[in-house]
Each structure stands twice: as C-alpha cells, then as structure tokens.
Coordinates of C-alpha atoms (C1' of nucleotides) in Angstrom, one line a residue:
Chain A
X1 CA 0.0 -0.1 -0.2
X2 CA 1.4 3.7 -0.7
X3 CA 2.5 5.3 2.3
X4 CA 3.8 9.0 2.9
X5 CA 5.5 10.4 5.5
X6 CA 6.9 13.9 6.1
X7 CA 10.6 13.5 6.1
X8 CA 12.4 16.1 8.4
X9 CA 15.6 15.7 6.3
X10 CA 13.7 17.4 3.2
X11 CA 10.9 19.3 5.3
X12 CA 8.3 17.7 2.9
X13 CA 5.8 14.9 2.9
X14 CA 7.2 12.0 0.6
X15 CA 6.2 8.6 -0.4
X16 CA 7.6 6.0 1.2
X17 CA 9.4 3.3 -0.4
X18 CA 11.6 1.0 2.0
X19 CA 14.9 -0.4 0.9
X20 CA 14.1 -3.9 0.5
X21 CA 10.5 -4.5 -0.7
X22 CA 7.8 -5.0 2.0
X23 CA 10.1 -4.6 5.0
X24 CA 10.7 -1.8 7.1
X25 CA 13.7 -1.1 9.2
X26 CA 12.9 1.4 11.7
X27 CA 14.7 2.7 14.8
X28 CA 13.4 5.0 17.6
X29 CA 15.6 6.6 20.3
X30 CA 14.4 5.5 23.5
X31 CA 14.7 6.9 27.0
X32 CA 17.3 7.7 29.6
X33 CA 16.7 5.6 32.5
X34 CA 17.5 7.7 35.1
X35 CA 13.8 8.7 36.3
X36 CA 10.5 7.4 35.6
X37 CA 9.4 8.3 31.9
X38 CA 7.0 11.1 31.7
X39 CA 3.9 11.4 29.5
X40 CA 6.1 13.5 27.0
X41 CA 8.4 10.8 26.6
X42 CA 5.6 8.3 26.0
X43 CA 3.8 10.8 23.5
X44 CA 7.2 10.3 21.4
X45 CA 7.5 6.7 21.9
X46 CA 3.6 5.9 21.1
X47 CA 3.7 8.1 17.9
X48 CA 6.9 5.6 16.7
X49 CA 4.5 3.2 17.9
X50 CA 1.6 4.0 15.9
X51 CA 3.8 4.5 12.5
X52 CA 5.0 0.9 13.1
X53 CA 1.3 -0.7 13.7
X54 CA 0.0 1.4 10.6
X55 CA 2.8 0.3 8.6
X56 CA 1.9 -3.2 9.8
X57 CA -1.7 -2.6 9.0
X58 CA -0.6 -1.7 5.4
X59 CA 1.4 -5.2 5.0
X60 CA 4.8 -4.3 5.6
X61 CA 7.2 -6.5 7.9
X62 CA 8.4 -4.1 10.6
X63 CA 11.4 -4.4 12.5
X64 CA 11.5 -2.0 15.1
X65 CA 14.3 -1.3 17.5
X66 CA 14.7 1.1 20.3
X67 CA 17.3 1.8 22.7
X68 CA 17.9 2.3 26.3
X69 CA 20.2 4.8 27.3
X70 CA 21.7 3.6 30.6
X71 CA 25.2 5.0 30.1
X72 CA 25.6 7.8 32.4
X73 CA 26.5 10.9 30.8
X74 CA 26.7 12.4 34.3
X75 CA 29.6 14.2 35.2
X76 CA 29.8 17.6 33.4
X77 CA 30.2 20.6 35.6
X78 CA 27.6 21.5 37.9
X79 CA 25.0 19.2 36.1
X80 CA 26.2 16.1 37.7
X81 CA 23.0 13.9 36.6
X82 CA 24.3 10.9 38.9
X83 CA 24.1 13.0 41.8
X84 CA 20.4 14.2 40.6
X85 CA 19.5 10.6 39.9
X86 CA 20.8 9.6 43.2
X87 CA 18.9 12.1 45.1
X88 CA 15.9 11.4 43.0
X89 CA 15.9 8.0 44.2
X90 CA 16.2 8.9 47.7
X91 CA 13.4 11.3 47.4
X92 CA 11.4 8.6 45.4
X93 CA 11.9 6.3 48.0
X94 CA 10.8 8.4 50.7
X95 CA 7.4 9.2 48.8
X96 CA 7.3 5.5 48.0
X97 CA 7.6 5.6 44.1
X98 CA 10.4 3.5 44.6
X99 CA 9.8 0.4 46.8
X100 CA 11.8 -0.2 49.5
X101 CA 14.7 -2.7 48.9
X102 CA 14.3 -2.0 44.9
X103 CA 17.8 0.0 44.8
X104 CA 20.0 -1.2 47.4
X105 CA 22.7 1.3 46.7
X106 CA 21.1 4.5 45.2
X107 CA 24.9 5.5 44.6
X108 CA 25.4 2.6 42.2
X109 CA 24.1 4.0 38.7
X110 CA 23.8 0.1 37.4
X111 CA 21.2 -0.4 40.2
X112 CA 19.6 2.6 39.3
X113 CA 19.7 2.0 35.6
X114 CA 18.1 -1.6 36.3
X115 CA 15.6 -0.3 38.3
X116 CA 14.1 2.5 35.8
X117 CA 14.6 0.1 32.8
X118 CA 12.2 -2.1 34.2
X119 CA 9.8 0.6 35.2
X120 CA 9.9 1.9 31.7
X121 CA 9.4 -1.6 30.2
X122 CA 6.6 -2.2 32.6
X123 CA 4.9 1.1 31.7
X124 CA 5.3 0.8 28.0
X125 CA 3.6 -2.7 28.1
X126 CA 0.9 -1.3 29.9
X127 CA 0.4 1.4 27.2
X128 CA 0.8 -1.2 24.3
X129 CA 4.0 0.1 23.2
X130 CA 4.6 -2.8 21.2
X131 CA 8.8 -2.8 20.8
X132 CA 8.7 -3.3 24.5
X133 CA 7.3 -6.5 24.2
X134 CA 10.2 -7.9 22.2
X135 CA 12.9 -6.7 25.1
X136 CA 15.7 -7.4 25.0
X137 CA 16.1 -8.5 21.2
X138 CA 14.6 -5.2 19.8
X139 CA 15.3 -2.8 22.7
X140 CA 19.0 -2.9 23.5
X141 CA 20.9 -1.1 26.4
X142 CA 24.0 1.2 25.5
X143 CA 26.0 -0.4 28.0
X144 CA 25.9 -3.7 26.4
X145 CA 27.3 -2.0 23.2
X146 CA 30.3 -0.5 24.5
X147 CA 32.8 -2.5 22.3
X148 CA 30.7 -1.6 19.2
X149 CA 31.0 2.1 20.3
X150 CA 34.9 1.7 20.5
X151 CA 35.1 0.1 17.3
X152 CA 32.8 2.9 15.4
X153 CA 35.2 5.3 16.8
X154 CA 38.2 3.7 15.8
X155 CA 36.9 3.4 12.3
X156 CA 36.0 7.1 12.2
X157 CA 39.7 7.9 13.3
X158 CA 40.9 5.8 10.6
X159 CA 38.8 7.6 8.0
X160 CA 39.6 11.1 9.2
X161 CA 36.4 12.2 10.8
X162 CA 37.6 11.9 14.2
X163 CA 40.4 13.2 16.3
X164 CA 42.1 12.8 19.9
X165 CA 42.7 16.3 21.3
X166 CA 45.3 17.6 23.1
X167 CA 43.6 16.5 26.4
X168 CA 43.0 13.1 25.4
X169 CA 39.4 13.4 24.4
X170 CA 38.1 12.0 21.1
X171 CA 36.1 14.3 18.9
X172 CA 34.2 14.2 15.7
X173 CA 35.3 16.8 13.4
X174 CA 32.3 18.4 11.9
X175 CA 34.5 19.7 9.4
X176 CA 35.4 16.3 7.7
X177 CA 31.7 15.7 7.2
X178 CA 30.2 18.5 5.0
X179 CA 26.6 17.3 4.9
X180 CA 26.8 18.1 8.9
X181 CA 23.8 20.3 9.4
X182 CA 22.0 18.9 6.6
X183 CA 18.8 17.6 8.9
X184 CA 18.3 20.5 10.9
X185 CA 19.1 23.0 8.8
X186 CA 21.9 24.7 10.6
X187 CA 25.1 25.4 8.9
X188 CA 28.5 25.4 10.2
X189 CA 28.9 29.1 10.2
X190 CA 25.3 29.8 11.3
X191 CA 25.5 27.9 14.3
X192 CA 26.2 30.1 17.1
X193 CA 28.1 28.5 19.6
X194 CA 26.6 28.2 23.0
X195 CA 23.3 29.5 21.8
X196 CA 21.7 27.1 24.1
X197 CA 23.7 27.9 26.9
X198 CA 24.8 24.3 27.8
X199 CA 28.3 24.6 26.6
X200 CA 31.4 25.3 29.0
X201 CA 33.9 27.4 27.5
X202 CA 36.7 25.0 29.0
X203 CA 35.7 22.2 26.6
X204 CA 35.3 24.2 23.6
X205 CA 39.0 25.4 23.5
X206 CA 40.4 22.0 23.1
X207 CA 38.2 21.5 19.6
X208 CA 39.1 22.0 16.2
X209 CA 35.5 23.4 15.6
X210 CA 33.2 24.7 18.1
X211 CA 30.8 22.0 16.8
X212 CA 32.6 19.3 17.2
X213 CA 31.3 16.9 19.7
X214 CA 32.7 14.2 21.9
X215 CA 33.1 10.4 20.8
X216 CA 34.8 9.3 23.9
X217 CA 35.8 11.1 27.2
X218 CA 38.8 9.4 29.4
X219 CA 37.8 10.0 32.9
X220 CA 39.0 7.8 35.8
X221 CA 36.5 9.4 38.0
X222 CA 33.4 8.8 36.3
X223 CA 31.3 6.7 37.8
X224 CA 30.2 4.6 35.0
X225 CA 33.5 3.8 32.8
X226 CA 35.1 1.4 30.7
X227 CA 38.4 0.4 29.2
X228 CA 39.3 1.8 25.8
X229 CA 42.0 2.7 23.2
X230 CA 42.0 6.1 24.7
X231 CA 41.9 5.5 28.4
X232 CA 39.4 4.4 30.7
X233 CA 36.3 6.3 30.4
X234 CA 32.7 6.9 28.8
X235 CA 31.4 7.0 25.2
X236 CA 29.7 10.2 24.0
X237 CA 25.9 10.2 24.0
X238 CA 25.3 10.4 20.0
X239 CA 27.6 7.2 19.3
X240 CA 25.3 4.5 21.1
X241 CA 22.4 5.1 18.6
X242 CA 24.5 5.1 15.4
X243 CA 26.3 1.4 16.8
X244 CA 22.9 -0.1 18.3
X245 CA 20.9 0.7 14.9
X246 CA 23.4 -0.9 13.0
X247 CA 24.0 -3.8 15.1
X248 CA 20.4 -4.6 15.7
X249 CA 18.9 -3.8 12.4
X250 CA 22.1 -5.2 10.7
X251 CA 22.6 -2.8 8.3
X252 CA 24.5 0.9 7.9
X253 CA 21.3 2.3 6.1
X254 CA 17.9 2.0 7.6
X255 CA 14.5 3.2 6.6
X256 CA 12.8 5.2 9.6
X257 CA 14.3 6.9 12.3
X258 CA 12.0 8.5 14.4
X259 CA 12.2 10.7 18.0
X260 CA 11.5 13.9 19.7
X261 CA 11.7 17.0 17.6
X262 CA 14.3 18.1 20.2
X263 CA 16.8 15.2 19.1
X264 CA 16.9 16.7 15.3
X265 CA 19.8 18.9 16.6
X266 CA 22.3 17.7 17.8
X267 CA 21.6 14.3 18.5
X268 CA 20.5 13.2 15.1
X269 CA 22.5 15.2 13.2
X270 CA 25.5 13.6 15.0
X271 CA 24.2 10.3 14.4
X272 CA 24.2 10.8 10.6
X273 CA 27.7 12.1 10.9
X274 CA 28.9 9.2 12.7
X275 CA 26.9 6.4 10.8
X276 CA 27.9 7.7 7.3
X277 CA 31.2 8.9 8.4
X278 CA 31.6 5.1 9.3
X279 CA 29.9 3.6 6.6
X280 CA 30.4 5.9 3.7
X281 CA 26.4 5.5 2.8
X282 CA 24.9 8.9 1.7
X283 CA 22.0 8.2 4.1
X284 CA 21.9 6.6 7.6
X285 CA 18.1 6.6 7.9
X286 CA 16.1 7.7 4.5
X287 CA 13.0 9.1 6.5
X288 CA 13.3 11.1 9.8
X289 CA 10.6 11.5 11.7
X290 CA 9.9 13.7 14.6
X291 CA 7.4 14.3 17.0
X292 CA 6.4 17.8 18.4
X293 CA 6.3 18.5 22.2
X294 CA 3.3 17.3 24.4
X295 CA 2.0 20.6 26.7
X296 CA 0.2 20.3 29.7
X297 CA -2.7 22.4 30.0
X298 CA -1.2 25.0 27.6
X299 CA 2.2 25.2 29.2
X300 CA 5.2 23.4 28.6
X301 CA 5.7 20.5 30.9
X302 CA 8.2 21.5 33.6
X303 CA 9.1 20.3 37.1
X304 CA 9.1 23.8 38.3
X305 CA 5.5 24.4 37.3
X306 CA 4.2 21.5 39.1
X307 CA 2.9 20.2 35.7
X308 CA 5.2 17.4 35.2
X309 CA 3.7 14.0 35.1
X310 CA 5.1 10.7 34.7
X311 CA 2.9 7.9 33.1
X312 CA 2.5 6.0 36.0
X313 CA 1.4 9.6 37.7
X314 CA -1.3 9.5 35.5
X315 CA -2.3 6.1 35.8
X316 CA -2.4 6.2 39.3
X317 CA -4.6 9.2 39.4
X318 CA -2.3 12.0 40.4
X319 CA -3.6 14.3 37.5
X320 CA -7.5 13.4 37.6
X321 CA -7.8 12.5 41.3
X322 CA -9.1 8.8 40.1
X323 CA -7.1 5.9 38.4
X324 CA -6.7 6.1 35.0
X325 CA -7.1 3.2 32.6
X326 CA -3.9 2.7 30.5
X327 CA -6.1 2.5 27.1
X328 CA -7.4 5.9 28.2
X329 CA -4.0 7.3 28.5
X330 CA -2.7 5.6 25.4
X331 CA -5.2 7.0 23.3
X332 CA -5.0 10.2 24.9
X333 CA -1.3 10.4 23.6
X334 CA -1.8 9.1 20.0
X335 CA -5.2 10.6 19.2
X336 CA -3.5 14.2 18.1
X337 CA -1.2 14.2 15.0
X338 CA 2.2 13.8 15.7
X339 CA 3.6 17.0 14.1
X340 CA 1.4 19.5 16.1
X341 CA 2.1 20.4 19.6
X342 CA -0.5 18.1 21.8
X343 CA -2.0 19.7 24.6
X344 CA -2.6 17.1 27.6
X345 CA -5.8 18.1 29.6
X346 CA -7.8 16.6 32.1
X347 CA -10.6 17.1 29.9
X348 CA -8.9 15.6 27.2
X349 CA -8.4 12.7 29.1
X350 CA -12.0 12.5 30.2
X351 CA -12.9 12.5 26.4
X352 CA -10.7 9.8 25.8
X353 CA -12.3 7.7 28.7
X354 CA -15.8 8.2 26.5
X355 CA -14.2 6.7 23.7
X356 CA -12.6 4.1 25.0
X357 CA -15.8 3.1 27.1
X358 CA -17.8 3.2 23.8
X359 CA -15.6 1.0 22.2
X360 CA -15.3 -1.4 24.9
X361 CA -18.8 -1.8 25.0
X362 CA -19.2 -2.0 21.2
X363 CA -16.6 -4.7 21.1
X364 CA -18.4 -6.7 24.1
X365 CA -21.6 -6.4 22.5
X366 CA -19.9 -8.0 19.1
X367 CA -18.0 -10.5 20.9
X368 CA -21.3 -11.7 22.5
X369 CA -23.2 -11.7 19.5
X370 CA -20.3 -13.8 17.8
X371 CA -19.2 -15.8 20.5
X372 CA -15.9 -14.2 19.5
X373 CA -16.1 -15.5 15.8
X374 CA -15.0 -12.8 13.3
X375 CA -15.1 -13.0 9.6
X376 CA -12.1 -12.6 7.2
X377 CA -11.8 -9.2 6.1
X378 CA -8.9 -7.2 4.6
X379 CA -8.1 -3.5 3.2
X380 CA -10.1 -4.1 0.2
X381 CA -13.2 -3.4 2.7
X382 CA -14.0 0.3 2.3
X383 CA -14.3 1.2 5.7
X384 CA -10.7 -0.4 6.4
X385 CA -9.8 1.0 3.2
X386 CA -10.4 4.5 4.2
X387 CA -8.9 4.0 7.9
X388 CA -5.9 2.8 6.3
X389 CA -5.3 5.3 3.6
X390 CA -5.9 8.0 6.5
X391 CA -3.0 6.6 8.3
X392 CA -1.0 6.0 5.2
X393 CA -1.3 9.7 4.5
X394 CA 1.3 10.6 7.1
X395 CA -0.4 9.0 9.9
X396 CA -3.6 11.0 9.7
X397 CA -4.9 9.8 12.8
X398 CA -7.8 12.1 13.2
X399 CA -9.1 11.3 9.4
X400 CA -8.9 7.7 10.5
X401 CA -10.9 8.2 13.8
X402 CA -13.4 10.1 12.0
X403 CA -13.5 7.1 9.6
X404 CA -13.9 4.8 12.4
X405 CA -16.6 6.9 14.3
X406 CA -18.7 7.2 11.1
X407 CA -18.4 3.4 10.6
X408 CA -19.6 3.0 14.3
X409 CA -22.9 4.6 13.7
X410 CA -23.6 2.4 10.8
X411 CA -25.4 -1.1 10.7
X412 CA -23.9 -3.9 12.5
X413 CA -26.2 -6.8 11.8
X414 CA -23.3 -8.6 10.1
X415 CA -21.6 -8.7 13.6
X416 CA -18.9 -11.4 12.5
X417 CA -17.7 -8.8 9.6
X418 CA -18.0 -5.7 12.4
X419 CA -16.0 -7.4 15.0
X420 CA -13.5 -8.3 12.1
X421 CA -13.2 -4.5 11.3
X422 CA -13.0 -3.7 14.6
X423 CA -10.0 -6.0 15.4
X424 CA -8.2 -4.7 12.3
X425 CA -8.3 -0.9 13.3
X426 CA -7.6 -2.1 16.8
X427 CA -4.5 -3.7 15.6
X428 CA -3.2 0.0 15.3
X429 CA -5.2 1.8 17.9
X430 CA -4.5 -1.0 20.7
X431 CA -7.2 0.5 23.0
X432 CA -10.1 -2.1 22.9
X433 CA -9.1 -3.9 24.2
X434 CA -5.6 -2.6 25.0
X435 CA -2.7 -5.0 23.9
X436 CA -4.4 -6.9 21.3
X437 CA -2.1 -8.9 19.3
X438 CA 0.9 -8.7 21.7
X439 CA 2.6 -11.6 23.2
X440 CA 3.3 -11.4 26.9
X441 CA 1.2 -9.8 29.4
X442 CA -2.7 -9.5 28.3
X443 CA -4.4 -7.0 29.8
X444 CA -8.0 -7.9 30.1
X445 CA -10.5 -5.4 28.0
X446 CA -11.5 -3.6 31.2
X447 CA -8.4 -3.6 33.0
X448 CA -10.1 -5.2 35.7
X449 CA -11.6 -1.8 36.5
X450 CA -14.7 -1.6 34.1
X451 CA -16.5 -4.9 35.6
X452 CA -18.3 -5.5 38.8
X453 CA -17.0 -2.8 41.6
X454 CA -15.4 -3.5 44.9
X455 CA -17.2 -5.0 48.2
X456 CA -18.4 -1.7 49.2
X457 CA -19.7 -0.7 45.9
X458 CA -21.4 -4.2 45.5
X459 CA -22.8 -3.5 48.8
X460 CA -24.6 -0.4 47.7
X461 CA -25.6 -1.7 44.3
X462 CA -27.4 -4.5 46.2
X463 CA -28.9 -2.0 48.6
X464 CA -30.2 -0.3 45.3
X465 CA -31.5 -3.4 43.9
X466 CA -33.7 -3.8 47.3
X467 CA -34.7 -0.7 47.6
X468 CA -36.1 -0.6 44.1
X469 CA -38.0 -3.8 44.7
X470 CA -40.1 -1.7 47.3
X471 CA -40.1 1.6 45.2
X472 CA -38.0 3.1 47.9
X473 CA -36.6 5.5 45.3
X474 CA -35.1 8.0 48.1
X475 CA -32.7 5.1 49.4
X476 CA -31.9 4.0 45.7
X477 CA -31.1 7.6 44.7
X478 CA -29.1 7.8 48.0
X479 CA -26.9 4.8 47.0
X480 CA -26.7 5.8 43.4
X481 CA -25.1 9.0 44.6
X482 CA -22.4 7.3 46.7
X483 CA -21.6 5.0 43.5
X484 CA -21.2 8.0 41.4
X485 CA -19.1 9.9 43.9
X486 CA -16.9 6.8 44.0
X487 CA -16.5 6.9 40.1
X488 CA -19.0 4.5 38.9
X489 CA -21.5 4.6 36.1
X490 CA -24.5 3.3 37.4
X491 CA -27.2 1.8 35.0
X492 CA -30.8 1.1 35.8
X493 CA -32.5 -2.0 34.3
X494 CA -35.8 -3.3 34.7
X495 CA -34.9 -5.5 37.4
X496 CA -31.3 -5.1 37.9
X497 CA -28.8 -2.4 38.5
X498 CA -25.2 -2.7 36.9
X499 CA -22.4 -0.7 37.9
X500 CA -19.2 -0.1 36.1
X501 CA -16.1 1.8 37.3
X502 CA -15.4 4.7 35.0
X503 CA -12.1 4.4 33.1
X504 CA -10.8 7.9 34.1
Chain B
rG1 C1' 20.1 36.5 15.0
rG2 C1' 19.8 31.6 11.9
rC3 C1' 16.7 27.0 11.0
rG4 C1' 11.9 25.0 11.0
rU5 C1' 6.6 23.9 12.5
rC6 C1' 1.7 26.1 13.0
rG7 C1' -3.1 29.7 13.6
rU8 C1' -10.5 25.9 11.1
rG9 C1' -17.2 26.2 15.8
rG10 C1' -16.9 26.4 23.3
rC11 C1' -12.4 22.5 23.7
rC12 C1' -10.2 18.5 20.5
rA13 C1' -9.4 18.0 15.3
rA14 C1' -10.3 16.4 9.6
rG15 C1' -10.4 18.4 4.6
rU16 C1' -11.1 20.6 -0.4
rG17 C1' -9.3 25.7 -5.8
rG18 C1' -16.4 25.5 -6.9
rC19 C1' -22.3 20.8 -5.0
rU20 C1' -24.7 21.4 2.3
rA21 C1' -16.4 22.6 5.5
rA22 C1' -15.7 14.9 8.7
rG23 C1' -15.3 13.4 13.2
rG24 C1' -15.1 13.2 18.7
rC25 C1' -16.2 16.0 23.5
rA26 C1' -19.1 19.5 25.7
rG27 C1' -23.9 22.4 25.3
rC28 C1' -29.1 22.8 23.9
rG29 C1' -34.1 20.7 22.5
rG30 C1' -36.8 16.1 22.0
rA31 C1' -37.7 10.6 22.6
rU32 C1' -37.0 7.0 26.8
rU33 C1' -36.9 7.0 32.7
rG34 C1' -40.1 7.6 38.9
rC35 C1' -35.8 11.3 38.6
rA36 C1' -31.2 10.1 36.2
rA37 C1' -27.5 7.5 33.4
rA38 C1' -26.7 4.9 28.9
rU39 C1' -29.2 4.9 24.2
rC40 C1' -31.8 7.1 20.0
rC41 C1' -33.0 11.8 16.8
rG42 C1' -32.1 16.9 15.6
rC43 C1' -29.2 21.6 16.5
rG44 C1' -23.9 25.3 16.0
rA45 C1' -18.1 27.7 12.3
rU46 C1' -16.9 31.1 6.2
rC47 C1' -11.6 28.4 8.0
rG48 C1' -5.7 34.5 12.7
rU49 C1' -5.8 39.8 9.9
rG50 C1' -4.8 42.5 5.3
rG51 C1' -3.5 42.2 0.4
rG52 C1' -2.8 39.3 -4.4
rU53 C1' -3.6 35.4 -8.5
rU54 C1' -7.9 33.3 -10.4
rC55 C1' -14.7 33.0 -13.2
rG56 C1' -14.1 31.2 -8.2
rA57 C1' -10.0 30.4 -2.3
rC58 C1' -10.5 28.4 3.6
rU59 C1' -7.6 25.7 0.2
rC60 C1' -2.1 29.1 -4.0
rC61 C1' 1.4 33.6 -3.4
rC62 C1' 2.9 38.1 -0.3
rA63 C1' 3.0 40.9 4.1
rC64 C1' 1.5 41.2 8.9
rC65 C1' -0.2 39.5 13.9
rG66 C1' 0.0 35.6 17.1
rA67 C1' 1.7 30.8 19.1
rC68 C1' 5.5 26.8 19.4
rG69 C1' 10.5 24.1 18.6
rC70 C1' 15.6 23.3 17.8
rC71 C1' 20.6 26.4 17.7
rU72 C1' 25.9 20.9 21.9
rC73 C1' 23.7 15.4 25.7
rC74 C1' 15.6 17.8 27.5
rA75 C1' 11.3 13.0 23.7

RNA sequence: GGCGUCGUGGCCAAGUGGCUAAGGCAGCGGAUUGCAAAUCCGCGAUCGUGGGUUCGACUCCCACCGACGCCUCCA
C-alpha cells in the first residue's frame, strides 16, 4: 500500500519506499533510564508505535528497534546527573514511588538504571508500546554495546572523521563531514556556539571546531567507565544510537528513524555524521520523522511549574484524582497528529475515556453476538480502506478516527464482519482492548476496572436493587449518589442495577 | 540572529481551488426514565488579519499579527 511520511530531512511529505520491498527497518530513540518516563516521552514513543502499527496494517514487515540509554553521561560541570539521579531515587524511596529495597545502593548507577529500565518496560507494556514486548531482542541497552562504540570510533578516526584532542578526548570533526547540518538546517557558520547556554568554554577550547562533539571521554573518576584505546572513560551520547541501530537492524542504512523534535539537533545530526562517516553511505536513515512536544494544560511541562507528570502519575490518578485506565492514556497520547503540539489536559483525558468506554462496550456487544467469531476481512473493505489510507497519509490519525466513528454509527447486523473490522482497527489503535495482538502480558479488556465494583460498591448496588423492589427511590438515589461519587457509572435496568467503574 | 512547524465552531481536530467545511467531547431541544445514566433523533463554524492571483480560495502567493520548537547530551 502507498504510504507517505513527512521527512524532516527534506521538510516535505514524501511517498515511502523501503530499501527492501515489503520490509521496514525502523529505529526509535528511547529513554534515558535515570527517572520514570513522563507522558511527553510516551507521546513520542507511542507515535513511533503508531507508525509501526500503521505500516504493519499496510502489509509491511516492520523491524522496530528502540534503545535504552543506560550509560551515565553525568559528570559534566554542575549538572552532575548521577548525583541528581541518586537524590531523586532517595526522594522517590521516601515517597514510596520506589519501593523499599528496590535499589539497594542509590549511588550505584547500574542499580538505578536497572530499576528504571524495568519501570519503563512495565509502563510501556501497559500502554501497549509494542516494541517493549520484544525486550531485550529489539530493545538494546547502551552499556551492552560499548565494544561496538569503541570499534566505530576507531573507524571514524581511521577515516579522518575523528581526532584525539590534546587533553585526550576523542571528538568527531564536523569539518570532515560537509553534510553536517543538513537535517536540522543548521549550517556550520550559522551555528551560534553556545546559544543554548549549555556549553562550557573550557571544553570548547580543545576542539578544532566549536561544533565538534564528543565520542569518547577518558575519565577515571566517572561513575560508569570502560577500558578503551583512549583510556578508561565513557562514550559520547550520540554514538550509541549509531552503533545499536546498525548492530540490531543489521545494516548501515535504515528506512525510518524517529524521535522527539528536540533530538533533531544535535543528536540526530550527530548520528548521521557518525553513521555515514563510518559507512560511507549517503544516508543513515532514509526517512527522519519527529514528533512535536507535549504541553500540559497549555504550558510546557516542567518540574518547576508542577505540571510534570510521569506515565504512572497519570495512571495512578495523580492528575485526575482517579485511577486512569492505560487505554485512556494511550489513546489520549496517540489521538492527535504527531507533528502538532499536543495539549495534554484533564478534559482530554475525560474525552478519551468516553471513546474507550464506547469502544469496549461495542466490542463486548459484538463478542457476545458472535461468540468471538469474526469474519475474514482485508483492506479492500471500504471502511478499512479509508481507515488505512488516512493512516498511510502521514499518520492522519484524526482522519482515521473520523472513519471509525462514522462506521460505528452504521448498521452492524453482520456482527462477525464488524468484529473483524474492529479488530483490524484495533491492531493499530490497541485500545479496545489494549494490547490486542501483542504477546506477553495480556491486560483484560476492562483492565479489571470496568467490571463489577469492589465489596463496598457491590453492597451499595445490592441496596439499590432491594430498595427499588420496594419503590424506595429515596434510598436508591442515595446509593446511586454514593456510587457515582466513588467513580462508577450506574445503569438501572428493569430488574437489575449494573455498575461500571469509570475509566478515568 | 539562524533554521523550522503552526493558526478551522466552547474544547480537541479532519478536509477541499467551486455541490450542504468530516468526526469526537461539551452544550441545547426531543424520545426514553419515578428522577437520572446509557441509548436514539435533531441543532452550531465561512476557516488568525490585510492584500494579491483566479470566473471562483478556507484551500495558491505576499505581508503582517500571534503561538511554538531547535541552535551541543531535555522525547
């Protein structure tokens, strides 16, 4: 099927042609595991997931790889990230977000990285981030690829793309790679050195060019360090992605590379320089695709503003005051176009919950009507054709959802066909139920939150039923208020009362 | 300063050089209900501002206003 993608490399939408027919090699920049991943991280990750699943719906075999950055790039001036991570861990231990005993020694970066890697995978699977189910095969960790990084740095030095400076640090020489800047549009002379306010002058003086970036830094004192031809030290940040993409995807040139828009420069620019400098290929990835930032209630998310939320904050109800079903959060994060800033709001979450509830109920209706049997259907079906065509058009998710909603309103007498269509749609959306089609942990359609209530709620429900038998509407209404306050939807039938926990 | 994205009803958000500008949520009216909820039916926008191109633009071009991102380790 014809797919088109907005390519950051050319700043235009291009029709997608993979290197190998029918196969897509795709790499996404993953998290740094020194804290819980936040909803902004997941917005970007789930956009990659949506792209992968859309391509799969379109018939491509997608090999998707995402890295885990567990190398500490932490000893740099005032911003000692290790210290920050350690104190954060201590804080989190106090507040209970990190269970007692989970990290024995908060000063051991490996323990911290391990803990947050597992937390990330757990969150990812809850949110149906497909690649997380293929850990570790498709989710490599940087610390496992240090030899590969050293090897690539050696090649870069041999090929004249890197040099060892007078203080022993290995830098990539941007002047040796004329294409440097082609992705971000930054050209060498226009790069205002230090405009981001993040470079220290002392480091700059050792470089041949201000834009040269670090490949290896010898540093005995660094908390994570490895042997290398340039002394004991640690690798630069960018090199890991170049190495792991090649190692795990098995080729120097890949089809798609995704990430947050902030990674365009310098990270992805540097990846291109390293990978192409090493391989001699004209491209590292043929298509570079970037997601824009997520805002919270109209403001940029930041810890100082108090609107900084991790995925588990949202799921646990720290944002809405009530637990949020993973499908609701997933839907909220994927339902707006990746190239628009998305505004994360409580209202949006409520909206999403309404859609999820509707879909889950619809699915349940179809399941019960068909006994779970579904028909054979493919993209030649007009509804699925429209749905997939929308997604194939640079991931037009809103268009696809419009198709879905219009279809929901149509006749569903052929329930087996409708179930088949819904399943196909859900293979991309993965919300009703969440995690359909993924191996591994299966989360129930209702996540255990949509069925009968707890003992207290059940008691109120029973009281309602009893009161209604006697036409005691006052008591019935009282119980209903309690249930509604407790976050239940209450439906009164002819003889029975059913309750459902709200999804958000 | 450089590079880039964007501006459609209360909110979210598609789309097209020309028949009635998708869809969702919220809201309003009605059916239903003991009252609700759920469900069903019905109702709202001329597309940031000002020019230009054109028989005709919200859709193409220009200017302006506004929002936002990146410019050395934040997705």
